[in-house]
């Protein structure tokens, strides 16, 4: 009989198994001989619960063995014959057979002994003299009921009621145990802290009931990636922790993390909505990254945040020195406030090529920060900070102004006009002043609106779809193109995008990466292409790194590509040299 609290019903329900009132009881008598057993059998019969087996053993070890083989309703511990400290035996039975209630049977009316036994987990203490059959049967039935209530309560206290996974309390308990065992055996423990990307958005847009179902599915999928002996717990919100015991090294943890990320990549269908979720995972190892549970959790958390900063949907091991990033983050935040005044921001440009004509038809403006001490800081490091503190609005205005200015300079110099794509974060997109900023910027730079595209992620749109439709229509009427960035990593399907006036769809590089080797990714991209084309959208594949990927994409009808295969994002002068075809100046 293996205790599985996970399957316990948490709602109150009457004891039904063997306890219809006429049902017989099956008991295990620990301590005592054939005579005692006979007495118990008679009592049960008197009380109307006879006919079930009463097994009798004298040793605790035999009791455990017997209980594993038979489903007993209760254990009777006969302390007259069983020679052992009763409280300790109760404790042992309780630990080993923790689904079965224990009743003490004694011929001594010993108050202290009774209290000790109850304190150790027995459900009742029965005095043998003048014990009637009715009293015994009633006591056993009450004990069964009490045991179940106790277990329900325990489950409520140790398990998360939504996913039925261990909660934080139980996790800490298991982690302490795992560390103790690993210390003894000189083995390793890995702690994986998993946080869903953009879960808040799912909750906000699709509702909490939907979010709950999603969390259950995530829990179920993650559970399939770990062994039975490992623990998966829910820390709260969209945070989960997996404790992997007895691993050989970091690579074992990496394998599991990879598996989890792969499991998440298949769409989740709930109430007809197809949702894509991704998770970021931070990993800490015992004993390398911390010797106690708190250090391990804190460090996995630090690593998880780093994984998010690096673009989500991947895992990251904790490394010594990561903690410094909290300090670094504060410093960055202060410095960022001055970056604009000090003119430390700059744009790099990455070309986009038409797959049919092999012509460069556009380029994406990607912001960089030339930090006086840290050097060139990538956007993943400072855009999230700017999003949080609101500086993104000013930064975004600067990017837009600079990108439009530069494009106009190249067009005026005689280059064939290209479209410049500018990224808008969610916060910028929903800013009231956004439309005015775009209008003003186009006017000031004299750039024709048709040479500007704005890149927005699908989650930005879904944040407030009604507001988004209005904004996009206004932009569209001005002649600005709209591009959906990182498509496939959000949570909506293409069907949701029908109502928005869109021009481009950029397939996230996560799908392009393996496109030539992974038939699933290829199938997804084909499907996106078919749907996008039926909505008259042009499709741009991001992150194209190899010739094979390019040929494959062209073959299946992709319209444009962008990626290292053509060029990394380049400083303006370098981009101009390589990709801007200016008319030759006649000399003389
Ligand atoms: P994004 O808009 O999806 O930009 C594409 C990112 O993919 C760029 O990273 C680019 O350098 C990278 N990339 C391009 N081709 C390849 C490739 O072949 N292989 C690989 N592995 N990567 C490739 P970057 O420049 O670090 O920008 C990261 C993200 O930061 C951007 O993702 C965008 O969301 C954001 N971002 C950049 N500039 C701005 C900005 O001015 N405003 C806002 N709001 N966000 C920005
Ligand atoms: Mg982009
Ligand atoms: Mg992108």
Coordinates of C-alpha atoms and ligand atoms in Angstrom, one line a residue:
X1 CA 0.0 0.0 0.0
X2 CA 1.8 3.1 -1.2
X3 CA 0.6 6.4 0.2
X4 CA -0.3 8.7 -2.6
X5 CA -1.6 11.9 -1.2
X6 CA -1.7 13.4 -4.7
X7 CA -4.7 11.3 -5.5
X8 CA -6.5 12.1 -2.3
X9 CA -9.8 13.8 -2.8
X10 CA -9.8 17.1 -1.1
X11 CA -13.5 17.5 -0.8
X12 CA -15.1 16.1 2.3
X13 CA -16.7 12.7 1.6
X14 CA -18.1 10.1 3.9
X15 CA -16.1 7.0 4.6
X16 CA -17.4 4.5 2.2
X17 CA -14.8 1.9 1.4
X18 CA -15.4 -0.8 4.0
X19 CA -17.6 1.3 6.2
X20 CA -21.1 0.8 5.0
X21 CA -22.6 0.1 8.4
X22 CA -23.0 -3.6 7.8
X23 CA -19.6 -4.0 6.2
X24 CA -17.0 -6.1 7.9
X25 CA -13.7 -4.7 9.1
X26 CA -10.3 -6.1 8.3
X27 CA -7.8 -5.4 11.0
X28 CA -4.1 -6.1 11.8
X29 CA -3.4 -6.9 15.4
X30 CA 0.2 -6.1 16.3
X31 CA 1.3 -7.9 19.5
X32 CA -0.8 -10.8 20.7
X33 CA -1.4 -14.4 20.1
X34 CA -4.3 -16.6 18.7
X35 CA -6.3 -15.9 21.9
X36 CA -6.2 -12.1 21.5
X37 CA -7.1 -12.5 17.9
X38 CA -10.1 -14.6 18.8
X39 CA -11.3 -12.0 21.3
X40 CA -11.1 -9.3 18.6
X41 CA -12.9 -11.4 16.1
X42 CA -15.7 -12.0 18.5
X43 CA -15.9 -8.3 19.4
X44 CA -16.2 -7.4 15.8
X45 CA -19.0 -9.9 15.2
X46 CA -20.8 -8.6 18.3
X47 CA -20.4 -5.1 16.9
X48 CA -21.9 -6.1 13.6
X49 CA -18.6 -5.9 11.6
X50 CA -17.5 -9.5 11.8
X51 CA -16.5 -11.8 8.9
X52 CA -13.4 -9.8 7.9
X53 CA -9.9 -11.0 8.4
X54 CA -8.1 -10.3 11.7
X55 CA -4.4 -10.9 11.1
X56 CA -2.0 -11.2 13.9
X57 CA 1.7 -10.4 14.0
X58 CA 4.1 -10.0 16.9
X59 CA 6.9 -7.8 15.3
X60 CA 6.7 -4.4 13.8
X61 CA 8.7 -5.5 10.7
X62 CA 6.1 -8.2 10.1
X63 CA 3.3 -5.6 10.6
X64 CA 4.8 -3.5 7.8
X65 CA 5.2 -6.5 5.5
X66 CA 1.6 -7.6 6.2
X67 CA 0.2 -4.1 5.7
X68 CA 1.9 -3.8 2.3
X69 CA 0.2 -7.0 1.2
X70 CA -3.3 -6.5 2.5
X71 CA -5.6 -3.6 2.7
X72 CA -6.3 -3.2 6.4
X73 CA -8.9 -0.8 7.7
X74 CA -6.9 -0.2 10.9
X75 CA -4.0 -1.4 13.1
X76 CA -4.7 -2.5 16.6
X77 CA -1.5 -2.2 18.7
X78 CA -1.9 -4.5 21.7
X79 CA 0.5 -3.0 24.2
X80 CA 0.0 -5.7 26.8
X81 CA 1.7 -8.3 24.7
X82 CA 3.7 -6.1 22.4
X83 CA 6.9 -5.4 24.3
X84 CA 8.1 -2.1 23.1
X85 CA 7.7 1.5 23.9
X86 CA 4.3 2.2 22.6
X87 CA 4.8 5.8 21.5
X88 CA 7.8 4.8 19.5
X89 CA 6.0 1.9 17.8
X90 CA 3.1 4.2 16.9
X91 CA 5.5 6.6 15.4
X92 CA 7.1 3.9 13.3
X93 CA 3.9 2.4 12.1
X94 CA 2.6 5.9 11.3
X95 CA 5.6 6.7 9.2
X96 CA 5.7 3.4 7.4
X97 CA 1.9 2.9 6.9
X98 CA 0.7 6.4 7.1
X99 CA -2.7 5.7 5.5
X100 CA -3.8 3.3 8.2
X101 CA -5.3 4.5 11.5
X102 CA -3.8 3.0 14.7
X103 CA -5.7 2.2 17.8
X104 CA -4.0 1.2 21.1
X105 CA -5.4 -1.7 23.0
X106 CA -4.4 -1.9 26.6
X107 CA -5.5 -3.5 29.9
X108 CA -4.0 -0.7 31.9
X109 CA -5.8 2.5 32.3
X110 CA -2.6 4.5 32.0
X111 CA -3.3 8.1 31.3
X112 CA 0.3 9.1 30.4
X113 CA 0.7 6.2 28.1
X114 CA -2.5 7.0 26.4
X115 CA -1.5 10.7 25.9
X116 CA 1.9 9.6 24.5
X117 CA 0.4 7.2 22.1
X118 CA -2.1 9.8 20.8
X119 CA 0.6 12.4 20.6
X120 CA 2.6 10.0 18.5
X121 CA -0.2 9.7 16.0
X122 CA -2.5 7.0 17.3
X123 CA -6.2 7.7 16.7
X124 CA -7.6 6.1 19.9
X125 CA -6.6 4.4 23.1
X126 CA -9.0 1.6 24.1
X127 CA -9.2 0.0 27.5
X128 CA -9.6 -3.8 27.2
X129 CA -11.7 -4.5 30.2
X130 CA -15.4 -3.8 29.5
X131 CA -14.7 -3.1 25.8
X132 CA -17.9 -4.1 24.0
X133 CA -18.2 -5.0 20.3
X134 CA -20.2 -1.9 19.6
X135 CA -17.6 0.3 21.3
X136 CA -14.7 -1.3 19.3
X137 CA -16.4 -1.1 16.0
X138 CA -17.4 2.5 16.6
X139 CA -13.9 3.4 17.7
X140 CA -12.4 1.8 14.5
X141 CA -14.9 3.6 12.3
X142 CA -14.2 6.9 14.0
X143 CA -10.5 6.3 13.7
X144 CA -10.8 5.7 9.9
X145 CA -12.7 8.9 9.6
X146 CA -10.3 10.9 11.7
X147 CA -7.4 9.6 9.7
X148 CA -8.9 10.6 6.5
X149 CA -9.7 14.1 7.8
X150 CA -6.1 14.3 9.0
X151 CA -4.8 13.4 5.6
X152 CA -7.1 15.8 3.8
X153 CA -5.8 18.5 6.1
X154 CA -2.2 17.4 5.5
X155 CA -2.8 17.5 1.8
X156 CA -4.3 21.0 2.1
X157 CA -1.3 22.2 4.0
X158 CA 1.4 20.5 1.8
X159 CA -0.1 20.5 -1.6
X160 CA -1.1 23.2 -4.0
X161 CA -4.9 22.9 -4.5
X162 CA -4.8 23.9 -8.2
X163 CA -2.2 21.5 -9.5
X164 CA -2.0 19.0 -6.7
X165 CA 1.7 19.4 -6.7
X166 CA 3.7 19.8 -3.4
X167 CA 3.6 23.4 -2.3
X168 CA 6.5 25.6 -1.0
X169 CA 6.3 24.0 2.5
X170 CA 6.6 20.5 1.3
X171 CA 9.2 21.5 -1.2
X172 CA 11.4 22.9 1.5
X173 CA 11.0 19.7 3.4
X174 CA 11.9 17.5 0.5
X175 CA 14.8 19.7 -0.4
X176 CA 16.2 19.5 3.1
X177 CA 15.9 15.7 2.9
X178 CA 17.5 15.6 -0.5
X179 CA 20.4 17.7 0.7
X180 CA 20.9 15.4 3.7
X181 CA 20.9 12.3 1.6
X182 CA 23.3 13.8 -1.0
X183 CA 25.6 14.9 1.8
X184 CA 25.7 11.3 3.1
X185 CA 26.1 9.8 -0.3
X186 CA 28.3 12.5 -1.6
X187 CA 26.0 12.9 -4.6
X188 CA 24.5 15.9 -6.4
X189 CA 21.1 17.6 -6.3
X190 CA 19.9 20.0 -9.0
X191 CA 17.2 22.6 -8.4
X192 CA 15.4 23.8 -11.5
X193 CA 13.3 26.9 -11.1
X194 CA 10.9 27.4 -13.9
X195 CA 8.9 30.5 -14.6
X196 CA 6.5 30.9 -17.5
X197 CA 7.2 33.8 -19.9
X198 CA 4.6 36.4 -20.1
X199 CA 2.1 34.4 -18.0
X200 CA 0.6 37.6 -16.6
X201 CA -0.5 38.6 -20.0
X202 CA -2.4 35.3 -20.5
X203 CA -4.2 35.9 -17.2
X204 CA -5.0 39.5 -18.0
X205 CA -6.3 38.8 -21.5
X206 CA -7.8 35.3 -21.4
X207 CA -8.9 35.3 -17.8
X208 CA -7.9 33.6 -14.6
X209 CA -9.9 30.4 -15.2
X210 CA -8.0 30.0 -18.4
X211 CA -4.7 30.7 -16.7
X212 CA -5.5 28.1 -14.1
X213 CA -6.1 25.4 -16.8
X214 CA -2.9 26.4 -18.4
X215 CA -0.9 26.1 -15.2
X216 CA -2.3 22.6 -14.7
X217 CA -1.3 21.6 -18.2
X218 CA 2.2 23.0 -17.6
X219 CA 2.5 21.1 -14.4
X220 CA 1.4 17.9 -16.1
X221 CA 3.9 18.3 -19.0
X222 CA 6.7 19.2 -16.6
X223 CA 6.0 16.1 -14.5
X224 CA 6.6 13.9 -17.5
X225 CA 10.1 15.2 -17.8
X226 CA 11.3 14.1 -14.4
X227 CA 11.7 10.8 -12.6
X228 CA 9.2 9.5 -10.0
X229 CA 11.7 10.0 -7.3
X230 CA 12.2 13.7 -8.1
X231 CA 10.0 16.4 -6.7
X232 CA 8.0 18.9 -8.8
X233 CA 6.5 21.6 -6.7
X234 CA 4.6 24.8 -7.3
X235 CA 6.1 27.8 -5.6
X236 CA 3.2 30.0 -6.4
X237 CA 1.9 32.0 -9.4
X238 CA 3.6 30.6 -12.5
X239 CA 6.7 29.4 -10.7
X240 CA 7.6 25.8 -10.4
X241 CA 10.6 24.0 -8.9
X242 CA 11.9 20.6 -9.8
X243 CA 14.4 18.9 -7.4
X244 CA 16.4 16.3 -9.1
X245 CA 18.2 13.9 -6.8
X246 CA 21.2 11.6 -7.4
X247 CA 22.3 13.3 -10.6
X248 CA 25.7 12.7 -12.0
X249 CA 26.5 16.2 -13.1
X250 CA 25.3 19.5 -14.6
X251 CA 24.6 17.8 -17.9
X252 CA 21.9 15.7 -16.4
X253 CA 20.1 18.8 -15.2
X254 CA 20.6 20.4 -18.6
X255 CA 19.0 17.4 -20.3
X256 CA 15.9 17.7 -18.1
X257 CA 15.7 21.5 -18.6
X258 CA 15.9 20.9 -22.4
X259 CA 13.2 18.3 -22.2
X260 CA 10.9 20.6 -20.3
X261 CA 11.5 23.4 -22.8
X262 CA 10.7 21.0 -25.6
X263 CA 7.6 19.7 -23.9
X264 CA 6.3 23.3 -23.6
X265 CA 6.9 24.0 -27.3
X266 CA 3.8 22.1 -28.5
X267 CA 0.7 24.3 -28.5
X268 CA -1.7 23.9 -25.6
X269 CA -5.3 23.9 -26.6
X270 CA -7.8 25.1 -24.0
X271 CA -11.4 25.9 -24.8
X272 CA -10.6 26.1 -28.5
X273 CA -7.8 28.6 -28.0
X274 CA -4.4 27.5 -29.1
X275 CA -1.8 28.9 -26.8
X276 CA 1.9 28.8 -27.0
X277 CA 3.8 29.0 -23.8
X278 CA 7.5 29.2 -23.2
X279 CA 9.4 29.0 -19.9
X280 CA 12.7 30.3 -18.6
X281 CA 14.6 28.0 -16.3
X282 CA 17.3 28.8 -13.7
X283 CA 19.4 25.9 -12.4
X284 CA 21.5 25.7 -9.2
X285 CA 23.4 22.6 -8.1
X286 CA 24.2 21.2 -4.7
X287 CA 26.9 21.4 -3.4
X288 CA 28.5 23.6 -6.1
X289 CA 26.1 26.6 -5.9
X290 CA 24.9 26.5 -2.4
X291 CA 25.0 24.3 0.7
X292 CA 21.5 25.0 2.0
X293 CA 18.0 25.1 0.6
X294 CA 17.7 28.9 0.7
X295 CA 21.0 29.5 -1.1
X296 CA 20.0 27.0 -3.8
X297 CA 16.6 28.6 -4.4
X298 CA 18.0 32.1 -4.4
X299 CA 20.7 31.2 -6.9
X300 CA 18.3 29.3 -9.2
X301 CA 16.1 32.5 -9.1
X302 CA 19.1 34.7 -10.1
X303 CA 19.9 32.3 -12.9
X304 CA 16.2 32.2 -14.0
X305 CA 16.2 36.0 -14.3
X306 CA 19.3 35.9 -16.4
X307 CA 17.6 33.4 -18.7
X308 CA 14.7 35.8 -19.1
X309 CA 17.0 38.7 -19.8
X310 CA 18.7 36.7 -22.5
X311 CA 15.5 36.4 -24.4
X312 CA 13.3 33.8 -22.5
X313 CA 12.5 30.3 -23.5
X314 CA 15.8 28.8 -22.4
X315 CA 17.7 27.7 -19.3
X316 CA 20.7 29.1 -17.5
X317 CA 23.0 27.7 -14.9
X318 CA 23.8 29.8 -11.9
X319 CA 27.4 31.0 -12.0
X320 CA 29.4 32.6 -9.3
X321 CA 29.2 36.4 -9.8
X322 CA 25.6 36.4 -11.1
X323 CA 24.5 38.0 -7.9
X324 CA 26.5 41.0 -8.8
X325 CA 24.0 41.6 -11.5
X326 CA 21.4 42.8 -9.0
X327 CA 23.8 45.6 -8.1
X328 CA 24.7 46.0 -11.8
X329 CA 21.1 46.3 -12.6
X330 CA 20.7 49.2 -10.2
X331 CA 23.8 50.9 -11.6
X332 CA 22.5 50.3 -15.1
X333 CA 19.2 51.8 -14.2
X334 CA 20.9 55.0 -13.0
X335 CA 23.2 55.2 -15.9
X336 CA 20.4 54.7 -18.4
X337 CA 18.7 57.8 -17.2
X338 CA 21.7 59.8 -18.3
X339 CA 22.4 57.8 -21.5
X340 CA 20.0 59.9 -23.6
X341 CA 21.5 63.2 -22.4
X342 CA 25.0 61.9 -23.0
X343 CA 24.1 60.7 -26.5
X344 CA 25.2 57.1 -25.6
X345 CA 22.5 55.3 -27.7
X346 CA 23.1 54.3 -31.2
X347 CA 21.4 52.2 -33.9
X348 CA 22.6 49.1 -35.7
X349 CA 20.9 48.1 -38.9
X350 CA 20.2 44.6 -40.2
X351 CA 19.2 44.0 -43.8
X352 CA 16.1 42.2 -45.0
X353 CA 16.2 40.5 -48.4
X354 CA 13.4 39.7 -50.9
X355 CA 13.6 35.9 -51.5
X356 CA 12.4 36.3 -55.1
X357 CA 14.6 39.1 -56.3
X358 CA 17.6 38.7 -53.9
X359 CA 17.3 42.5 -53.4
X360 CA 17.7 44.2 -50.1
X361 CA 14.3 45.8 -49.5
X362 CA 14.5 46.9 -46.0
X363 CA 16.4 46.9 -42.7
X364 CA 15.6 46.7 -39.0
X365 CA 16.9 49.3 -36.6
X366 CA 18.2 47.7 -33.4
X367 CA 19.2 49.9 -30.6
X368 CA 22.6 49.6 -28.7
X369 CA 23.9 51.4 -25.7
X370 CA 27.6 52.5 -25.8
X371 CA 28.2 52.5 -22.0
X372 CA 31.3 54.4 -20.9
X373 CA 32.6 51.5 -18.8
X374 CA 30.6 48.4 -19.9
X375 CA 31.1 48.8 -23.6
X376 CA 28.3 48.0 -26.0
X377 CA 25.2 46.9 -24.0
X378 CA 22.7 44.7 -26.0
X379 CA 19.0 45.7 -25.8
X380 CA 18.1 42.5 -23.9
X381 CA 20.0 43.9 -21.0
X382 CA 18.5 47.4 -20.9
X383 CA 15.1 47.4 -22.7
X384 CA 13.4 45.4 -19.9
X385 CA 14.7 47.9 -17.4
X386 CA 13.6 50.8 -19.5
X387 CA 10.2 49.1 -19.9
X388 CA 9.9 48.9 -16.1
X389 CA 10.9 52.5 -15.3
X390 CA 9.2 54.1 -18.2
X391 CA 12.3 55.4 -19.9
X392 CA 11.4 53.2 -22.9
X393 CA 9.1 56.0 -24.1
X394 CA 11.9 58.5 -24.5
X395 CA 14.3 55.8 -25.8
X396 CA 11.7 54.8 -28.3
X397 CA 11.2 58.3 -29.5
X398 CA 14.9 58.7 -30.1
X399 CA 15.1 55.4 -32.0
X400 CA 12.2 56.3 -34.2
X401 CA 13.7 59.8 -34.9
X402 CA 17.1 58.5 -35.7
X403 CA 15.9 55.6 -37.8
X404 CA 13.7 57.8 -40.0
X405 CA 16.4 60.4 -40.3
X406 CA 18.9 57.8 -41.5
X407 CA 16.6 56.2 -44.0
X408 CA 15.8 59.6 -45.4
X409 CA 19.5 60.5 -45.7
X410 CA 20.0 57.3 -47.8
X411 CA 17.0 57.9 -50.0
X412 CA 18.0 61.5 -50.6
X413 CA 21.5 60.3 -51.5
X414 CA 19.9 58.3 -54.3
X415 CA 19.6 54.8 -52.9
X416 CA 16.7 52.7 -54.0
X417 CA 14.1 53.3 -51.2
X418 CA 14.1 50.7 -48.5
X419 CA 11.7 50.2 -45.6
X420 CA 13.1 50.8 -42.1
X421 CA 11.6 48.7 -39.4
X422 CA 11.4 50.1 -35.8
X423 CA 10.6 48.0 -32.8
X424 CA 7.8 49.2 -30.5
X425 CA 7.5 47.7 -27.0
X426 CA 4.1 47.1 -25.5
X427 CA 4.4 50.1 -23.3
X428 CA 5.3 52.4 -26.2
X429 CA 2.5 51.0 -28.3
X430 CA -0.1 51.7 -25.7
X431 CA 1.2 55.2 -24.9
X432 CA -1.3 57.8 -25.7
X433 CA 1.3 60.1 -27.4
X434 CA 2.5 57.3 -29.7
X435 CA 0.5 58.3 -32.8
X436 CA 1.5 61.9 -32.4
X437 CA 5.1 61.0 -32.0
X438 CA 5.0 59.0 -35.3
X439 CA 3.2 61.8 -37.2
X440 CA 5.6 64.4 -35.9
X441 CA 8.7 62.3 -36.5
X442 CA 7.6 61.5 -40.1
X443 CA 6.9 65.2 -40.7
X444 CA 10.2 66.4 -39.2
X445 CA 12.3 63.9 -41.1
X446 CA 10.2 64.2 -44.3
X447 CA 10.3 60.5 -44.7
X448 CA 7.4 59.0 -46.7
X449 CA 5.3 56.9 -44.3
X450 CA 5.4 54.0 -46.8
X451 CA 9.1 53.7 -46.0
X452 CA 8.5 53.1 -42.3
X453 CA 7.3 49.8 -40.7
X454 CA 6.6 49.4 -37.0
X455 CA 7.3 46.0 -35.3
X456 CA 4.9 45.0 -32.6
X457 CA 4.7 41.7 -30.8
X458 CA 1.4 39.8 -30.8
X459 CA 1.2 40.0 -27.0
X460 CA 1.3 43.8 -27.3
X461 CA -1.7 43.6 -29.5
X462 CA -3.6 41.2 -27.3
X463 CA -3.0 43.3 -24.2
X464 CA -5.9 45.5 -25.2
X465 CA -7.1 44.3 -28.7
X466 CA -9.9 46.9 -29.0
X467 CA -7.5 49.8 -28.4
X468 CA -4.9 48.1 -30.7
X469 CA -7.4 47.9 -33.7
X470 CA -8.0 51.6 -33.5
X471 CA -4.4 52.6 -33.2
X472 CA -3.3 50.2 -36.0
X473 CA -6.1 51.5 -38.4
X474 CA -4.9 55.1 -37.8
X475 CA -1.3 54.1 -38.5
X476 CA -2.3 52.2 -41.5
X477 CA -4.2 55.1 -42.9
X478 CA -1.1 57.2 -42.5
X479 CA 0.7 54.7 -44.8
X480 CA 2.9 53.2 -42.1
X481 CA 3.3 49.4 -42.4
X482 CA 2.7 47.1 -39.4
X483 CA 4.8 44.1 -38.7
X484 CA 4.1 41.3 -36.1
X485 CA 7.5 40.5 -34.5
X486 CA 8.6 37.2 -33.0
X487 CA 5.5 35.4 -34.3
X488 CA 4.9 32.0 -32.8
X489 CA 6.4 32.8 -29.4
X490 CA 3.3 34.6 -28.1
X491 CA 0.1 32.9 -27.1
X492 CA -2.4 33.5 -29.8
X493 CA -3.0 31.8 -33.1
X494 CA -3.1 33.6 -36.4
X495 CA -6.9 33.6 -36.3
X496 CA -6.8 36.2 -33.6
X497 CA -4.8 38.5 -35.9
X498 CA -7.5 38.7 -38.6
X499 CA -9.1 41.8 -37.3
X500 CA -5.9 43.9 -37.3
X501 CA -4.7 45.7 -40.4
X502 CA -1.3 44.1 -40.8
X503 CA 1.4 44.0 -43.5
X504 CA 4.2 41.8 -42.3
X505 CA 4.6 38.8 -40.1
X506 CA 8.0 37.9 -38.8
X507 CA 8.5 34.3 -37.9
X508 CA 10.6 34.0 -34.7
X509 CA 14.0 32.5 -35.1
X510 CA 13.1 29.7 -32.7
X511 CA 11.3 28.1 -35.6
X512 CA 13.9 28.9 -38.2
X513 CA 16.8 27.5 -36.2
X514 CA 16.1 23.8 -36.9
X515 CA 13.9 24.2 -39.9
X516 CA 16.1 22.0 -42.1
X517 CA 16.4 19.2 -39.6
X518 CA 13.2 19.3 -37.6
X519 CA 10.1 18.3 -39.6
X520 CA 7.8 19.7 -36.9
X521 CA 9.4 23.2 -37.2
X522 CA 9.2 23.0 -40.9
X523 CA 5.5 22.0 -40.7
X524 CA 4.8 24.9 -38.4
X525 CA 6.5 27.4 -40.7
X526 CA 4.6 26.0 -43.7
X527 CA 1.3 26.4 -41.8
X528 CA 2.2 30.0 -40.8
X529 CA 3.1 30.8 -44.4
X530 CA -0.2 29.4 -45.8
X531 CA -2.3 31.2 -43.2
X532 CA -0.4 34.5 -43.5
X533 CA -0.6 34.5 -47.3
X534 CA -4.4 33.9 -47.1
X535 CA -4.5 37.0 -45.0
X536 CA -2.3 38.8 -47.6
X537 CA 0.6 39.3 -45.2
X538 CA 4.2 39.2 -46.3
X539 CA 6.3 36.8 -44.2
X540 CA 9.8 37.6 -43.0
X541 CA 11.8 34.8 -41.5
X542 CA 14.1 36.0 -38.7
X543 CA 17.4 34.5 -37.6
X544 CA 18.3 32.9 -40.9
X545 CA 21.9 31.8 -40.4
X546 CA 22.7 29.3 -43.2
X547 CA 22.4 29.0 -46.9
X548 CA 20.4 25.8 -46.4
X549 CA 17.9 27.6 -44.3
X550 CA 17.6 30.3 -46.9
X551 CA 17.0 27.9 -49.7
X552 CA 14.5 25.9 -47.7
X553 CA 12.6 29.0 -46.8
X554 CA 12.6 30.3 -50.4
X555 CA 11.4 26.9 -51.6
X556 CA 8.3 26.9 -49.3
X557 CA 7.3 30.4 -50.3
X558 CA 8.8 32.7 -47.6
X559 CA 8.8 36.3 -48.9
X560 CA 11.8 37.8 -47.1
X561 CA 14.6 36.8 -44.8
X562 CA 16.7 38.5 -42.2
X563 CA 19.6 37.0 -40.2
X564 CA 23.3 36.5 -39.9
X565 CA 23.3 34.7 -43.3
X566 CA 23.0 38.1 -44.8
X567 CA 24.7 40.1 -42.1
X568 CA 24.7 40.8 -38.4
X569 CA 23.2 44.1 -37.3
X570 CA 25.8 46.7 -38.4
X571 CA 26.7 50.3 -37.6
X572 CA 25.3 52.8 -40.0
X573 CA 28.6 53.4 -41.9
X574 CA 29.2 49.7 -42.3
X575 CA 25.6 49.0 -43.4
X576 CA 25.9 51.8 -46.0
X577 CA 29.1 50.4 -47.4
X578 CA 27.6 46.9 -47.8
X579 CA 24.0 47.3 -48.6
X580 CA 23.1 50.9 -49.6
X581 CA 23.5 51.2 -53.4
X582 CA 24.3 54.9 -53.9
X583 CA 24.7 56.2 -57.5
X584 CA 28.3 56.5 -58.5
X585 CA 29.5 60.1 -58.3
X586 CA 31.0 61.1 -61.6
X587 CA 34.4 62.5 -61.1
X588 CA 35.5 65.4 -63.3
Ligands
LIG1 P1 13.9 41.4 -32.4 O1 13.1 42.6 -32.8 O2 13.3 40.1 -32.6 O3 15.3 41.6 -33.1 C1 16.0 40.5 -33.7 C2 17.1 40.1 -32.9 O4 17.6 38.9 -33.4 C3 18.3 41.1 -32.8 O5 18.8 41.0 -31.5 C4 19.2 40.5 -33.8 O6 20.6 40.9 -33.5 C5 19.0 39.0 -33.6 N1 19.4 38.3 -34.8 C6 19.2 38.7 -36.1 N2 19.6 37.7 -36.9 C7 20.1 36.7 -36.2 C8 20.6 35.4 -36.5 O7 20.8 35.0 -37.6 N3 20.9 34.6 -35.5 C9 20.7 35.0 -34.2 N4 21.0 34.1 -33.2 N5 20.2 36.2 -33.8 C10 19.9 37.0 -34.8 P2 19.1 42.3 -30.7 O8 19.7 43.4 -31.6 O9 20.0 41.8 -29.5 O10 17.7 42.7 -30.2 C11 17.0 42.0 -29.3 C12 15.6 42.5 -29.1 O11 15.6 43.8 -28.5 C13 14.9 42.8 -30.4 O12 14.3 41.6 -30.9 C14 13.8 43.7 -30.0 O13 12.7 43.0 -29.4 C15 14.5 44.5 -28.9 N6 14.9 45.8 -29.4 C16 16.0 46.1 -30.2 N7 16.0 47.4 -30.5 C17 14.8 47.9 -29.9 C18 14.2 49.2 -29.9 O14 14.7 50.2 -30.5 N8 13.1 49.4 -29.2 C19 12.5 48.3 -28.6 N9 11.3 48.6 -28.0 N10 13.0 47.1 -28.6 C20 14.2 46.9 -29.3
LIG2 MG1 12.2 43.2 -34.2
LIG3 MG1 12.0 39.4 -33.7

